[in-house]
Amino acid sequence: MDPRLSGGYLTVDLTAIQKNYQILKAEVESSECAAVIKADAYGLGASEVGNALYRADCRKFFVALPEEGISLRKSLPIDAEIFILGGLFIDCEDLYIKERLTPVLNSLDEIRIWSELAHDHGPLPALIHLETGICRLGLMAEDIEELKANPHWLDGIEVQYLMSHLASADIPASEQNAEQLDELHKLIANLPEGLQHLPVSFANSSGIFLGKEYHFNLVRPGVALFGANPTPGKANPMNPVVQWQGKILQLHNVDSQKPVGYGATYRTGQKSRIATVAIGYADGYFRNLGNKAYCTINNKRVPVVGRVSMDMITVDVTSLEEEDCKRGDLVTLVGDDITLDEVAKQAGTIAYEILTSIGRRCYRRYLTDGV
Ligand SMILES: *Cc1c(COP(=O)(O)O)cnc(C)c1O
């Protein structure tokens, strides 16, 4: 991709991701820290991000799909462990073995199929997922009863971790956190004898900040690595990672009140200047940010005015000096003092969705200090 041909840039600071990994590691002390880099590392590039984290000594990586695991396997050194959160997908079980992907076994069916494969291929590694209150994936209490009655279903499976997932970790005051922790302890105590003392993985980014009792043996942060605040309501302990910018295509000086954009939802003042920027909702800039969000040009805040179009936004730059805002200049949509969390809030969503929506039309560049 040629940056001159694209409407915008997504700059990913790999050094900041490495620093964030160190911050999270320090937070959990004795527990090991994995990295969740599903959905192409939340849109930032799984290969680049995975390798930067590998250089920061991360060896355990979680993705959602076997497809993501296979592609990551090609780009990471051979001793990286790759876990598939989505479980054992149908009709491709042998690919997990061939590509050395470790499934998170979410059901008794998956456990039985993996065990059968182990019969032919020798011991196979896996995680076992226990469902404690999010009702998505994992064994429930009655599955555990069945497993206890049929412990041979586990034959040949080397269970590395038991895991579960928090539903409300980003709401520290939610009672659900302690309830899920309690349920996890109960389910573990009820497992077949051989599984009761295995290492456990529970906390995502926000879970890490709920306290030591949530850390267990392996934590699984995702979004905090990429700069979003895992402690809503408190100062963000993470370093910013992304800068998202669009190019100014044209500037319009108007000397009377003029409607701007589809539906004429904004009217300029008498003497105004409007910049048209080559980023739109097709690039993941949410349509409902129109007339709400701000961006910066040369570190000065200016409002996004009128509706967001598919390929363009319009920005009222009347407050800027002409030489500070020219055709070809870059407008920062996320970065400088505009945080991911601020834009997410204005868009009525969360930082995760902003990150994963940033379009592939934006040219991606990576900053690293060489480590
Ligand atoms: C996505 C995901 C994570 C990471 O969550 P963050 O909130 O981004 O830290 C951890 N565990 C599971 C099971 C997930 O699906």
Tab-separated table of C-alpha atoms and ligand atoms in Angstrom:
chain	number	residue	atom	x	y	z
A	1	MET	CA	0.000	0.000	0.000
A	2	ASP	CA	1.267	3.458	-0.923
A	3	PRO	CA	0.574	6.026	1.817
A	4	ARG	CA	0.169	8.767	-0.787
A	5	LEU	CA	-2.875	6.947	-2.144
A	6	SER	CA	-4.761	6.457	1.127
A	7	GLY	CA	-7.184	8.748	2.919
A	8	GLY	CA	-5.654	8.248	6.325
A	9	TYR	CA	-2.997	6.713	8.508
A	10	LEU	CA	-3.193	4.447	11.502
A	11	THR	CA	0.052	4.721	13.445
A	12	VAL	CA	0.637	1.927	15.970
A	13	ASP	CA	3.289	2.496	18.619
A	14	LEU	CA	4.699	-0.993	19.201
A	15	THR	CA	7.003	0.294	21.941
A	16	ALA	CA	3.960	1.620	23.815
A	17	ILE	CA	2.332	-1.832	23.501
A	18	GLN	CA	5.501	-3.393	24.962
A	19	LYS	CA	5.444	-0.877	27.824
A	20	ASN	CA	1.791	-1.635	28.470
A	21	TYR	CA	2.633	-5.332	28.608
A	22	GLN	CA	5.279	-4.560	31.263
A	23	ILE	CA	2.785	-2.458	33.246
A	24	LEU	CA	0.267	-5.319	33.283
A	25	LYS	CA	2.972	-7.830	34.166
A	26	ALA	CA	4.053	-5.678	37.103
A	27	GLU	CA	0.415	-5.430	38.204
A	28	VAL	CA	0.043	-9.228	38.425
A	29	GLU	CA	3.506	-9.941	39.860
A	30	SER	CA	3.740	-13.726	40.117
A	31	SER	CA	1.042	-14.598	37.599
A	32	GLU	CA	2.025	-15.046	33.955
A	33	CYS	CA	0.770	-12.552	31.373
A	34	ALA	CA	-0.568	-13.693	27.990
A	35	ALA	CA	-1.797	-11.391	25.214
A	36	VAL	CA	-5.173	-11.539	23.512
A	37	ILE	CA	-4.633	-10.581	19.878
A	38	LYS	CA	-7.868	-11.815	18.299
A	39	ALA	CA	-9.501	-9.855	15.456
A	40	ASP	CA	-6.086	-8.961	14.011
A	41	ALA	CA	-4.911	-7.635	17.390
A	42	TYR	CA	-8.052	-5.518	17.754
A	43	GLY	CA	-7.473	-4.183	14.246
A	44	LEU	CA	-3.853	-3.135	14.793
A	45	GLY	CA	-2.137	-6.041	13.000
A	46	ALA	CA	-1.692	-9.412	14.718
A	47	SER	CA	1.645	-10.179	13.109
A	48	GLU	CA	3.328	-6.869	14.022
A	49	VAL	CA	1.746	-6.696	17.470
A	50	GLY	CA	2.381	-10.395	18.204
A	51	ASN	CA	6.040	-10.108	17.292
A	52	ALA	CA	6.514	-6.928	19.338
A	53	LEU	CA	4.998	-8.719	22.347
A	54	TYR	CA	7.149	-11.774	21.685
A	55	ARG	CA	10.222	-9.505	21.827
A	56	ALA	CA	8.863	-8.273	25.181
A	57	ASP	CA	9.010	-11.939	26.312
A	58	CYS	CA	5.331	-12.770	25.900
A	59	ARG	CA	4.996	-16.419	24.889
A	60	LYS	CA	1.257	-17.067	25.169
A	61	PHE	CA	-1.203	-15.647	22.646
A	62	PHE	CA	-4.973	-15.969	22.462
A	63	VAL	CA	-6.997	-15.578	19.275
A	64	ALA	CA	-10.666	-16.291	18.615
A	65	LEU	CA	-10.584	-18.445	15.480
A	66	PRO	CA	-8.468	-21.258	14.059
A	67	GLU	CA	-8.065	-19.114	10.929
A	68	GLU	CA	-6.414	-16.419	13.057
A	69	GLY	CA	-4.247	-19.017	14.764
A	70	ILE	CA	-2.969	-20.467	11.492
A	71	SER	CA	-2.038	-17.056	10.175
A	72	LEU	CA	-0.356	-16.077	13.462
A	73	ARG	CA	1.570	-19.364	13.520
A	74	LYS	CA	3.244	-18.329	10.242
A	75	SER	CA	4.511	-15.073	11.721
A	76	LEU	CA	5.527	-15.972	15.291
A	77	PRO	CA	8.614	-17.922	16.413
A	78	ILE	CA	7.973	-21.610	16.978
A	79	ASP	CA	7.977	-21.487	20.786
A	80	ALA	CA	5.001	-19.111	20.888
A	81	GLU	CA	1.894	-20.850	22.199
A	82	ILE	CA	-1.337	-20.032	20.399
A	83	PHE	CA	-4.680	-20.665	22.098
A	84	ILE	CA	-8.007	-20.687	20.255
A	85	LEU	CA	-10.751	-19.148	22.405
A	86	GLY	CA	-13.539	-20.201	20.045
A	87	GLY	CA	-12.766	-23.831	20.810
A	88	LEU	CA	-12.412	-26.831	18.536
A	89	PHE	CA	-14.074	-26.003	15.215
A	90	ILE	CA	-15.851	-28.759	13.311
A	91	ASP	CA	-14.104	-30.713	10.525
A	92	CYS	CA	-10.693	-29.071	10.950
A	93	GLU	CA	-9.514	-30.669	14.189
A	94	ASP	CA	-6.398	-32.141	12.525
A	95	LEU	CA	-5.301	-28.634	11.527
A	96	TYR	CA	-4.969	-27.715	15.209
A	97	ILE	CA	-2.452	-30.524	15.567
A	98	LYS	CA	-0.605	-29.721	12.338
A	99	GLU	CA	-0.335	-25.991	13.139
A	100	ARG	CA	0.265	-26.548	16.862
A	101	LEU	CA	-2.806	-24.611	17.968
A	102	THR	CA	-4.089	-25.251	21.471
A	103	PRO	CA	-7.893	-25.287	21.671
A	104	VAL	CA	-9.853	-23.960	24.598
A	105	LEU	CA	-12.243	-26.890	25.023
A	106	ASN	CA	-15.648	-25.383	25.688
A	107	SER	CA	-17.928	-28.409	25.813
A	108	LEU	CA	-17.996	-32.128	26.530
A	109	ASP	CA	-18.260	-32.745	22.781
A	110	GLU	CA	-15.019	-30.876	22.194
A	111	ILE	CA	-13.352	-32.735	25.047
A	112	ARG	CA	-14.394	-36.140	23.642
A	113	ILE	CA	-13.255	-35.287	20.095
A	114	TRP	CA	-9.858	-33.973	21.295
A	115	SER	CA	-9.386	-37.075	23.426
A	116	GLU	CA	-10.149	-39.343	20.460
A	117	LEU	CA	-7.552	-37.508	18.386
A	118	ALA	CA	-5.056	-37.878	21.220
A	119	HIS	CA	-5.624	-41.633	20.984
A	120	ASP	CA	-4.016	-41.569	17.494
A	121	HIS	CA	-1.609	-38.656	17.851
A	122	GLY	CA	-0.330	-38.926	21.405
A	123	PRO	CA	-1.029	-36.480	24.238
A	124	LEU	CA	-2.599	-33.194	23.102
A	125	PRO	CA	-2.567	-29.883	25.010
A	126	ALA	CA	-5.757	-27.948	25.781
A	127	LEU	CA	-7.378	-25.463	28.091
A	128	ILE	CA	-10.744	-26.268	29.639
A	129	HIS	CA	-13.280	-23.480	29.850
A	130	LEU	CA	-15.689	-23.319	32.776
A	131	GLU	CA	-18.814	-21.166	32.419
A	132	THR	CA	-19.254	-18.984	35.508
A	133	GLY	CA	-21.811	-16.351	34.515
A	134	ILE	CA	-21.489	-14.946	31.002
A	135	CYS	CA	-23.381	-17.795	29.338
A	136	ARG	CA	-21.353	-17.897	26.169
A	137	LEU	CA	-18.912	-20.794	26.247
A	138	GLY	CA	-17.692	-23.364	28.716
A	139	LEU	CA	-18.741	-26.316	30.860
A	140	MET	CA	-21.643	-25.818	33.235
A	141	ALA	CA	-22.156	-27.554	36.575
A	142	GLU	CA	-24.143	-30.424	35.012
A	143	ASP	CA	-21.406	-31.000	32.392
A	144	ILE	CA	-18.912	-31.287	35.207
A	145	GLU	CA	-21.097	-33.953	36.884
A	146	GLU	CA	-21.115	-35.905	33.621
A	147	LEU	CA	-17.368	-35.519	33.256
A	148	LYS	CA	-16.862	-36.811	36.789
A	149	ALA	CA	-18.873	-39.882	35.907
A	150	ASN	CA	-16.794	-40.375	32.737
A	151	PRO	CA	-13.226	-39.311	33.549
A	152	HIS	CA	-11.915	-41.389	30.601
A	153	TRP	CA	-13.261	-38.636	28.291
A	154	LEU	CA	-10.134	-36.724	29.285
A	155	ASP	CA	-7.724	-39.494	28.286
A	156	GLY	CA	-4.772	-38.162	26.321
A	157	ILE	CA	-5.592	-34.503	26.996
A	158	GLU	CA	-2.899	-32.485	28.724
A	159	VAL	CA	-4.912	-29.747	30.396
A	160	GLN	CA	-2.616	-26.732	30.762
A	161	TYR	CA	-5.100	-24.332	32.335
A	162	LEU	CA	-8.662	-24.149	33.506
A	163	MET	CA	-10.160	-20.895	32.377
A	164	SER	CA	-13.219	-18.726	32.735
A	165	HIS	CA	-14.221	-15.230	31.625
A	166	LEU	CA	-15.598	-12.234	33.531
A	167	ALA	CA	-18.750	-10.514	32.301
A	168	SER	CA	-18.548	-7.266	34.297
A	169	ALA	CA	-14.870	-6.731	35.056
A	170	ASP	CA	-15.081	-3.152	33.749
A	171	ILE	CA	-17.644	-2.393	36.467
A	172	PRO	CA	-15.581	-2.956	39.651
A	173	ALA	CA	-18.646	-2.287	41.832
A	174	SER	CA	-20.639	-5.053	40.132
A	175	GLU	CA	-21.476	-7.945	42.438
A	176	GLN	CA	-21.173	-10.241	39.452
A	177	ASN	CA	-17.368	-10.184	39.736
A	178	ALA	CA	-17.291	-11.769	43.191
A	179	GLU	CA	-20.145	-14.099	42.215
A	180	GLN	CA	-18.205	-15.392	39.211
A	181	LEU	CA	-15.059	-15.793	41.315
A	182	ASP	CA	-17.059	-17.782	43.836
A	183	GLU	CA	-18.657	-19.920	41.120
A	184	LEU	CA	-15.226	-20.604	39.616
A	185	HIS	CA	-13.889	-21.875	42.946
A	186	LYS	CA	-16.981	-24.063	43.356
A	187	LEU	CA	-16.788	-25.548	39.869
A	188	ILE	CA	-13.084	-26.299	40.279
A	189	ALA	CA	-13.689	-28.021	43.609
A	190	ASN	CA	-16.249	-30.236	41.894
A	191	LEU	CA	-14.018	-31.283	38.971
A	192	PRO	CA	-12.620	-34.813	38.651
A	193	GLU	CA	-9.745	-35.194	41.124
A	194	GLY	CA	-6.998	-34.889	38.472
A	195	LEU	CA	-8.205	-31.469	37.322
A	196	GLN	CA	-8.651	-29.741	40.662
A	197	HIS	CA	-5.130	-28.457	41.109
A	198	LEU	CA	-4.346	-27.212	37.652
A	199	PRO	CA	-3.266	-23.620	36.884
A	200	VAL	CA	-6.152	-21.213	36.260
A	201	SER	CA	-6.698	-18.270	33.899
A	202	PHE	CA	-9.514	-15.828	34.689
A	203	ALA	CA	-8.774	-12.103	34.303
A	204	ASN	CA	-9.018	-9.991	31.146
A	205	SER	CA	-7.651	-6.406	31.126
A	206	SER	CA	-10.112	-4.982	33.647
A	207	GLY	CA	-10.085	-8.196	35.681
A	208	ILE	CA	-6.394	-7.608	36.413
A	209	PHE	CA	-7.365	-4.434	38.292
A	210	LEU	CA	-10.020	-6.150	40.440
A	211	GLY	CA	-7.375	-7.452	42.819
A	212	LYS	CA	-4.994	-10.290	43.489
A	213	GLU	CA	-7.675	-12.933	44.009
A	214	TYR	CA	-8.632	-12.548	40.333
A	215	HIS	CA	-5.109	-13.135	38.976
A	216	PHE	CA	-4.590	-16.877	39.491
A	217	ASN	CA	-1.797	-18.224	37.227
A	218	LEU	CA	-2.296	-16.602	33.828
A	219	VAL	CA	-4.001	-13.322	32.910
A	220	ARG	CA	-5.399	-12.563	29.447
A	221	PRO	CA	-5.372	-8.828	28.712
A	222	GLY	CA	-6.340	-7.514	25.292
A	223	VAL	CA	-7.623	-3.976	25.052
A	224	ALA	CA	-5.384	-2.519	27.800
A	225	LEU	CA	-2.328	-3.473	25.765
A	226	PHE	CA	-3.697	-1.187	23.053
A	227	GLY	CA	-4.123	1.830	25.306
A	228	ALA	CA	-7.783	1.754	26.360
A	229	ASN	CA	-8.473	2.427	30.018
A	230	PRO	CA	-9.086	-0.861	31.894
A	231	THR	CA	-10.083	1.114	35.018
A	232	PRO	CA	-13.081	3.218	33.931
A	233	GLY	CA	-13.643	6.207	36.196
A	234	LYS	CA	-9.994	6.267	37.249
A	235	ALA	CA	-6.911	7.667	35.520
A	236	ASN	CA	-5.760	5.443	32.674
A	237	PRO	CA	-2.672	3.475	33.776
A	238	MET	CA	-1.866	2.517	30.167
A	239	ASN	CA	0.161	4.360	27.527
A	240	PRO	CA	-1.609	5.530	24.368
A	241	VAL	CA	-0.814	3.284	21.402
A	242	VAL	CA	-2.740	4.488	18.367
A	243	GLN	CA	-2.837	7.658	16.379
A	244	TRP	CA	-5.506	7.791	13.679
A	245	GLN	CA	-5.280	10.557	11.120
A	246	GLY	CA	-7.041	11.675	7.944
A	247	LYS	CA	-5.878	13.900	5.096
A	248	ILE	CA	-7.390	17.271	4.342
A	249	LEU	CA	-8.676	17.159	0.750
A	250	GLN	CA	-10.007	20.676	0.438
A	251	LEU	CA	-10.737	23.868	2.397
A	252	HIS	CA	-13.799	26.034	1.892
A	253	ASN	CA	-13.942	29.665	2.958
A	254	VAL	CA	-17.533	30.834	3.288
A	255	ASP	CA	-18.702	34.364	3.964
A	256	SER	CA	-22.323	33.625	4.744
A	257	GLN	CA	-24.116	30.942	6.752
A	258	LYS	CA	-23.917	27.752	4.695
A	259	PRO	CA	-25.303	24.255	5.303
A	260	VAL	CA	-22.671	21.517	5.644
A	261	GLY	CA	-23.044	17.833	4.750
A	262	TYR	CA	-25.959	15.490	4.080
A	263	GLY	CA	-29.227	16.622	5.592
A	264	ALA	CA	-27.810	20.095	6.306
A	265	THR	CA	-27.489	19.296	10.010
A	266	TYR	CA	-24.900	22.047	10.572
A	267	ARG	CA	-24.796	25.675	9.488
A	268	THR	CA	-21.576	27.613	9.431
A	269	GLY	CA	-21.203	31.019	11.040
A	270	GLN	CA	-20.959	34.142	8.859
A	271	LYS	CA	-17.264	33.994	8.028
A	272	SER	CA	-16.074	30.399	8.341
A	273	ARG	CA	-13.621	27.868	7.042
A	274	ILE	CA	-14.514	24.194	6.576
A	275	ALA	CA	-11.950	21.431	5.992
A	276	THR	CA	-13.018	18.250	4.195
A	277	VAL	CA	-11.097	15.201	5.422
A	278	ALA	CA	-10.739	11.826	3.637
A	279	ILE	CA	-12.068	9.591	6.426
A	280	GLY	CA	-15.663	8.425	6.663
A	281	TYR	CA	-17.838	5.771	8.177
A	282	ALA	CA	-16.486	3.264	5.631
A	283	ASP	CA	-13.146	3.741	7.437
A	284	GLY	CA	-14.765	3.030	10.796
A	285	TYR	CA	-15.363	6.632	11.793
A	286	PHE	CA	-18.805	6.153	13.302
A	287	ARG	CA	-21.615	8.050	11.592
A	288	ASN	CA	-23.044	9.218	14.901
A	289	LEU	CA	-19.831	11.160	15.633
A	290	GLY	CA	-21.046	13.920	13.300
A	291	ASN	CA	-21.728	17.194	15.175
A	292	LYS	CA	-20.337	15.528	18.334
A	293	ALA	CA	-16.669	14.641	18.104
A	294	TYR	CA	-13.524	16.734	17.977
A	295	CYS	CA	-10.267	16.207	16.176
A	296	THR	CA	-6.982	18.078	16.360
A	297	ILE	CA	-4.943	19.898	13.760
A	298	ASN	CA	-1.486	20.942	14.899
A	299	ASN	CA	-2.598	20.043	18.428
A	300	LYS	CA	-5.578	22.416	18.383
A	301	ARG	CA	-9.079	21.038	18.926
A	302	VAL	CA	-11.661	21.622	16.216
A	303	PRO	CA	-15.199	20.198	15.912
A	304	VAL	CA	-16.402	17.600	13.409
A	305	VAL	CA	-19.460	19.292	11.915
A	306	GLY	CA	-22.335	17.995	9.785
A	307	ARG	CA	-22.966	14.327	9.082
A	308	VAL	CA	-20.164	11.828	8.626
A	309	SER	CA	-20.224	10.618	4.987
A	310	MET	CA	-18.958	7.281	3.715
A	311	ASP	CA	-15.551	8.644	2.722
A	312	MET	CA	-15.394	12.109	4.247
A	313	ILE	CA	-15.955	14.258	7.284
A	314	THR	CA	-16.126	18.015	7.522
A	315	VAL	CA	-14.363	19.973	10.242
A	316	ASP	CA	-14.942	23.612	11.220
A	317	VAL	CA	-11.454	25.101	11.253
A	318	THR	CA	-12.500	28.763	11.490
A	319	SER	CA	-10.528	29.103	14.733
A	320	LEU	CA	-7.230	28.111	13.074
A	321	GLU	CA	-4.730	30.274	11.212
A	322	GLU	CA	-4.728	29.525	7.481
A	323	GLU	CA	-1.106	28.400	7.512
A	324	ASP	CA	-1.930	25.898	10.279
A	325	CYS	CA	-4.469	24.058	8.163
A	326	LYS	CA	-3.710	23.373	4.523
A	327	ARG	CA	-4.632	20.893	1.811
A	328	GLY	CA	-2.724	17.645	2.489
A	329	ASP	CA	-2.303	18.343	6.217
A	330	LEU	CA	-3.255	15.600	8.636
A	331	VAL	CA	-6.169	15.786	11.038
A	332	THR	CA	-5.919	13.616	14.157
A	333	LEU	CA	-9.112	11.706	14.965
A	334	VAL	CA	-7.614	9.623	17.779
A	335	GLY	CA	-4.301	10.548	19.382
A	336	ASP	CA	-2.737	13.674	20.885
A	337	ASP	CA	-5.245	14.604	23.574
A	338	ILE	CA	-8.184	12.838	21.887
A	339	THR	CA	-8.342	9.473	23.592
A	340	LEU	CA	-9.780	6.254	22.259
A	341	ASP	CA	-12.144	6.177	25.232
A	342	GLU	CA	-13.404	9.719	24.572
A	343	VAL	CA	-14.229	8.951	20.940
A	344	ALA	CA	-15.848	5.651	21.944
A	345	LYS	CA	-18.048	7.410	24.462
A	346	GLN	CA	-19.116	10.033	21.923
A	347	ALA	CA	-19.889	7.284	19.424
A	348	GLY	CA	-21.989	5.490	22.026
A	349	THR	CA	-19.709	2.457	22.070
A	350	ILE	CA	-16.506	1.120	23.628
A	351	ALA	CA	-12.852	1.462	22.650
A	352	TYR	CA	-12.869	-2.165	21.423
A	353	GLU	CA	-15.360	-1.352	18.688
A	354	ILE	CA	-13.556	1.821	17.603
A	355	LEU	CA	-10.270	-0.097	17.274
A	356	THR	CA	-11.679	-3.100	15.435
A	357	SER	CA	-13.666	-0.856	13.073
A	358	ILE	CA	-10.743	1.201	11.760
A	359	GLY	CA	-10.808	0.407	8.062
A	360	ARG	CA	-8.215	-1.491	6.092
A	361	ARG	CA	-8.185	1.495	3.716
A	362	CYS	CA	-6.109	3.373	6.295
A	363	TYR	CA	-2.393	2.988	5.793
A	364	ARG	CA	-0.865	1.287	8.812
A	365	ARG	CA	2.535	2.355	10.031
A	366	TYR	CA	4.422	0.990	12.996
A	367	LEU	CA	6.679	2.827	15.421
A	368	THR	CA	9.349	0.935	17.304
A	369	ASP	CA	12.490	1.931	19.130
A	370	GLY	CA	14.161	-1.184	17.745
A	371	VAL	CA	13.399	-3.545	20.662
B	1	LIG	C1	-11.441	-10.864	24.336
B	1	LIG	C2	-11.194	-11.723	25.511
B	1	LIG	C3	-10.221	-11.368	26.458
B	1	LIG	C4	-9.513	-10.041	26.460
B	1	LIG	O1	-10.414	-9.078	26.926
B	1	LIG	P1	-9.985	-7.546	27.173
B	1	LIG	O2	-11.167	-6.975	27.849
B	1	LIG	O3	-9.739	-6.972	25.814
B	1	LIG	O4	-8.769	-7.549	28.002
B	1	LIG	C5	-9.926	-12.282	27.460
B	1	LIG	N1	-10.578	-13.467	27.545
B	1	LIG	C6	-11.545	-13.818	26.659
B	1	LIG	C7	-12.226	-15.136	26.814
B	1	LIG	C8	-11.898	-12.962	25.628
B	1	LIG	O5	-12.875	-13.302	24.773
